[in-house]
């Protein structure tokens, strides 16, 4: 018995010793663990794993912010960014967003000081043990803000505990630096929503096309719900999961008494209501224009501020001249016309290849293709590349204005691209140079090449400058020139013909321009001298090289739509062109003006006001009874308009430029390669391809009356002495020489002593041909 008791005592003593040892060991391990954690936290705190920002530095922290671009009517039309973020003031954020955020992410936000121990316990019990993930994580909003401001670096084995420790210390300092409301504001301005979208303002615009201040509770709940997993709960990618998550957030708002149960059920019954709006410098109403703004703004800021301002990170605001409503009209006009033309083009050619006579065009395009260049960079031979280019792959194409994903050989996709027609459209206010609308192509995602700045042969749109030069040199609109087809021996037997094949009779200068007569224009170019024509065009703002050859009168020079519109402003402005401008003002994030555009000044006069008045009258004739009369007969335009169509050889380029004193606008249509074109002039001429774009644009402008507030929309009437100069028939089958003598020696209406014409009479008299000069021209061999 004694031995039994002794054994029990020993066993009890042994158990006590073991328990004591176990307890001591645990305490030692716990103490050691705490010491390790303490040392670790101390090392993090002193900056061994990366410096912890001070309170002062946190107050001055700056995030990358997107630069926003606005139209003249205050519409956001695009952005430049690395991170698509826009910071807004706290009072502009919807309270529904803040309530949803606190309810879902940090219900004790207003009670803790940056680290919530109760929430940490909740995570251990409810999330880890019970698997309830609807309650949120253990990180407070302040800790999440720290993570947003200073993204984690996944470097080394301890990157996660180091990141967590840093965020704890930064969160504590954020709580000291800012009020709770400010922390909410900072968080909502920095938090990512996926798709390179940062901050509640950008997210509200992206997914609901509205400002964050206008978000309703169910919309706020949708966006806050995305914070748990941007992609998984995206209303665009996974609407059903997004809806479920939104309702969870609404339930949490009820629990936290931000909503009543009845209100929650009401909002749960609503659909997601997605109104997706992808807006940046590549997507939006004016991507080609935005690219010009980017280039121009970068140059302006670089000249003044060097590298201190970054267009993509500094949160600037750029105010432009573009009118969002007119841009919308231009987009619609181009889209509708190009889809119709592409269908006509494809029907006309069928399975035939438009470049069949020029196989090198296809070979060149093939070698320039991205797929070919990629295979070449891998070291494949030409034969191997061509073999790979014939193997079908998944390709996204633009087919009649719509994206389509198909299985196709890359070589066939090159052929598809070669067959595509393209367009450029530009509208400018000639009184101040403001660019009102700019469409550089059919789809910026697929075709970034800007056809507003691209150079192509301009065709008959160049002819008005020949006639303006002639008027400057003393010709009158009613001077007649034979329509015969001539051979110009001194110009390599150049012999231009008329498009209609008719070469009889005589045209007045007025009639020849109205009906776009090549023979008369060519003769007039020879008589005035190509060099004189070039001089006039230079004064009208054209800077590109123009060959000093008679053929330029028929539009063989390669110029851009931008240059041609600029030059035509000289007609709208009665003599002086104006350079188009795009940017009015640039402000920094605080509203400080970094750049202010000065009012555009007209260039030196290209020709006299009298010449401009006569030219405007003649070019109105093009609309009333010439090659652009469909503007009235088919499209029913009521505005006073002047203009000129243009078509180049083999219908490679179609042009139309129309104007009045309040607007100059024009369109170009063609394929990337000039060898790809319509097979008939009926389809390929500018009156069929380009003019309808202008017409539909102006139809919308007339219907809305938007142009009425942009200056004078009517031409000045001709005074009597100028009206007499255009009082003649366009065409005569008989020899007009008698009429010439009658005009030459007959009584003419005297010019009034005082008019509102700004004419240098002495200069005009020096340029005007003498009677003897006209007599010589009369007897010159035709």
Short mmCIF file of N, CA and C in Angstrom, two decimals, residues 427-486:
data_model
loop_
_atom_site.label_atom_id
_atom_site.label_comp_id
_atom_site.label_asym_id
_atom_site.label_seq_id
_atom_site.Cartn_x
_atom_site.Cartn_y
_atom_site.Cartn_z
N UNK A 427 -13.41 69.48 -89.75
CA UNK A 427 -14.22 70.70 -89.78
C UNK A 427 -13.54 71.76 -88.91
N UNK A 428 -13.46 72.99 -89.45
CA UNK A 428 -12.76 74.09 -88.78
C UNK A 428 -13.61 75.34 -88.84
N UNK A 429 -13.57 76.12 -87.78
CA UNK A 429 -14.19 77.44 -87.78
C UNK A 429 -13.17 78.42 -88.37
N UNK A 430 -13.42 78.98 -89.55
CA UNK A 430 -12.41 79.82 -90.20
C UNK A 430 -12.18 81.17 -89.53
N UNK A 431 -13.10 81.59 -88.67
CA UNK A 431 -12.94 82.89 -88.04
C UNK A 431 -11.90 82.87 -86.93
N UNK A 432 -11.75 81.70 -86.25
CA UNK A 432 -10.79 81.63 -85.15
C UNK A 432 -9.85 80.43 -85.22
N UNK A 433 -10.02 79.60 -86.25
CA UNK A 433 -9.14 78.46 -86.42
C UNK A 433 -9.49 77.26 -85.57
N UNK A 434 -10.58 77.30 -84.82
CA UNK A 434 -10.92 76.19 -83.93
C UNK A 434 -11.25 74.93 -84.72
N UNK A 435 -10.60 73.84 -84.38
CA UNK A 435 -10.95 72.54 -84.95
C UNK A 435 -12.23 72.07 -84.27
N UNK A 436 -13.27 71.86 -85.06
CA UNK A 436 -14.58 71.52 -84.52
C UNK A 436 -14.84 70.02 -84.51
N UNK A 437 -14.32 69.31 -85.50
CA UNK A 437 -14.51 67.86 -85.60
C UNK A 437 -13.33 67.28 -86.37
N UNK A 438 -12.90 66.09 -85.96
CA UNK A 438 -11.72 65.47 -86.57
C UNK A 438 -11.92 63.95 -86.55
N UNK A 439 -12.05 63.36 -87.72
CA UNK A 439 -12.16 61.90 -87.84
C UNK A 439 -11.03 61.44 -88.76
N UNK A 440 -10.06 60.74 -88.18
CA UNK A 440 -8.89 60.35 -88.96
C UNK A 440 -8.99 59.02 -89.66
N UNK A 441 -10.04 58.26 -89.38
CA UNK A 441 -10.18 56.95 -90.01
C UNK A 441 -11.46 56.27 -89.58
N UNK A 442 -11.62 55.03 -90.01
CA UNK A 442 -12.86 54.30 -89.74
C UNK A 442 -12.88 53.66 -88.37
N UNK A 443 -11.70 53.29 -87.82
CA UNK A 443 -11.65 52.65 -86.51
C UNK A 443 -10.23 52.74 -85.98
N UNK A 444 -10.03 53.48 -84.89
CA UNK A 444 -8.69 53.72 -84.38
C UNK A 444 -8.06 52.45 -83.82
N UNK A 445 -8.86 51.56 -83.29
CA UNK A 445 -8.32 50.31 -82.74
C UNK A 445 -7.62 49.49 -83.80
N UNK A 446 -8.17 49.48 -85.01
CA UNK A 446 -7.61 48.67 -86.08
C UNK A 446 -6.67 49.46 -86.99
N UNK A 447 -6.97 50.74 -87.18
CA UNK A 447 -6.20 51.55 -88.12
C UNK A 447 -5.85 52.90 -87.49
N UNK A 448 -4.62 52.99 -86.97
CA UNK A 448 -4.21 54.21 -86.29
C UNK A 448 -3.74 55.31 -87.25
N UNK A 449 -3.50 54.94 -88.50
CA UNK A 449 -3.00 55.92 -89.48
C UNK A 449 -4.05 57.01 -89.69
N UNK A 450 -3.64 58.24 -89.49
CA UNK A 450 -4.57 59.38 -89.51
C UNK A 450 -4.65 59.95 -90.92
N UNK A 451 -5.82 59.84 -91.53
CA UNK A 451 -5.99 60.29 -92.91
C UNK A 451 -6.34 61.78 -93.00
N UNK A 452 -6.41 62.46 -91.88
CA UNK A 452 -6.50 63.93 -91.91
C UNK A 452 -5.13 64.53 -92.18
N UNK A 453 -4.10 63.90 -91.66
CA UNK A 453 -2.74 64.41 -91.84
C UNK A 453 -1.99 63.68 -92.95
N UNK A 454 -2.55 62.59 -93.47
CA UNK A 454 -1.90 61.83 -94.54
C UNK A 454 -1.93 62.62 -95.85
N UNK A 455 -0.89 62.49 -96.65
CA UNK A 455 -0.82 63.20 -97.92
C UNK A 455 -1.26 62.31 -99.07
N UNK A 456 -2.20 62.82 -99.86
CA UNK A 456 -2.68 62.13 -101.06
C UNK A 456 -2.88 63.17 -102.17
N UNK A 457 -2.95 62.68 -103.40
CA UNK A 457 -3.24 63.61 -104.50
C UNK A 457 -4.60 64.25 -104.27
N UNK A 458 -4.67 65.56 -104.48
CA UNK A 458 -5.87 66.30 -104.07
C UNK A 458 -6.89 66.50 -105.18
N UNK A 459 -6.53 66.15 -106.43
CA UNK A 459 -7.49 66.24 -107.51
C UNK A 459 -8.03 67.65 -107.72
N UNK A 460 -9.28 67.73 -108.12
CA UNK A 460 -9.86 69.01 -108.52
C UNK A 460 -10.10 69.97 -107.37
N UNK A 461 -9.94 69.51 -106.12
CA UNK A 461 -10.08 70.46 -105.00
C UNK A 461 -8.98 71.51 -105.04
N UNK A 462 -7.93 71.26 -105.85
CA UNK A 462 -6.85 72.24 -105.98
C UNK A 462 -7.18 73.33 -107.01
N UNK A 463 -8.13 73.06 -107.90
CA UNK A 463 -8.42 73.98 -109.00
C UNK A 463 -8.79 75.40 -108.56
N UNK A 464 -9.54 75.57 -107.47
CA UNK A 464 -9.88 76.95 -107.08
C UNK A 464 -8.66 77.86 -106.92
N UNK A 465 -7.51 77.32 -106.54
CA UNK A 465 -6.33 78.15 -106.35
C UNK A 465 -5.74 78.60 -107.69
N UNK A 466 -5.96 77.79 -108.73
CA UNK A 466 -5.55 78.21 -110.08
C UNK A 466 -6.42 79.39 -110.52
N UNK A 467 -7.71 79.30 -110.31
CA UNK A 467 -8.63 80.35 -110.74
C UNK A 467 -8.46 81.61 -109.90
N UNK A 468 -8.16 81.45 -108.61
CA UNK A 468 -7.89 82.62 -107.77
C UNK A 468 -6.63 83.33 -108.25
N UNK A 469 -5.61 82.56 -108.65
CA UNK A 469 -4.39 83.16 -109.19
C UNK A 469 -4.68 83.92 -110.48
N UNK A 470 -5.54 83.34 -111.33
CA UNK A 470 -5.89 84.00 -112.59
C UNK A 470 -6.62 85.31 -112.32
N UNK A 471 -7.56 85.31 -111.39
CA UNK A 471 -8.28 86.55 -111.06
C UNK A 471 -7.32 87.60 -110.51
N UNK A 472 -6.36 87.16 -109.70
CA UNK A 472 -5.37 88.08 -109.17
C UNK A 472 -4.53 88.70 -110.28
N UNK A 473 -4.33 87.96 -111.34
CA UNK A 473 -3.48 88.43 -112.44
C UNK A 473 -4.27 89.15 -113.53
N UNK A 474 -5.55 89.39 -113.30
CA UNK A 474 -6.31 90.24 -114.22
C UNK A 474 -7.37 89.55 -115.02
N UNK A 475 -7.48 88.26 -114.96
CA UNK A 475 -8.57 87.58 -115.66
C UNK A 475 -9.89 87.89 -114.97
N UNK A 476 -10.98 87.74 -115.74
CA UNK A 476 -12.31 87.92 -115.21
C UNK A 476 -13.06 86.59 -115.27
N UNK A 477 -14.05 86.37 -114.40
CA UNK A 477 -14.83 85.13 -114.42
C UNK A 477 -15.50 84.86 -115.76
N UNK A 478 -15.75 85.94 -116.54
CA UNK A 478 -16.44 85.76 -117.82
C UNK A 478 -15.50 85.75 -119.01
N UNK A 479 -14.21 85.66 -118.76
CA UNK A 479 -13.28 85.42 -119.87
C UNK A 479 -13.44 83.99 -120.33
N UNK A 480 -13.54 83.80 -121.66
CA UNK A 480 -13.75 82.46 -122.22
C UNK A 480 -12.44 81.86 -122.70
N UNK A 481 -12.33 80.55 -122.53
CA UNK A 481 -11.17 79.80 -123.02
C UNK A 481 -11.69 78.57 -123.74
N UNK A 482 -11.07 78.25 -124.86
CA UNK A 482 -11.49 77.10 -125.65
C UNK A 482 -11.38 75.81 -124.86
N UNK A 483 -12.33 74.93 -125.08
CA UNK A 483 -12.37 73.62 -124.41
C UNK A 483 -11.58 72.56 -125.16
N UNK A 484 -10.87 72.98 -126.22
CA UNK A 484 -10.16 72.00 -127.04
C UNK A 484 -9.07 71.29 -126.23
N UNK A 485 -8.80 70.07 -126.64
CA UNK A 485 -7.72 69.31 -126.00
C UNK A 485 -6.40 69.69 -126.67
N UNK A 486 -5.46 70.14 -125.87
CA UNK A 486 -4.19 70.65 -126.40
C UNK A 486 -3.05 69.68 -126.06
#
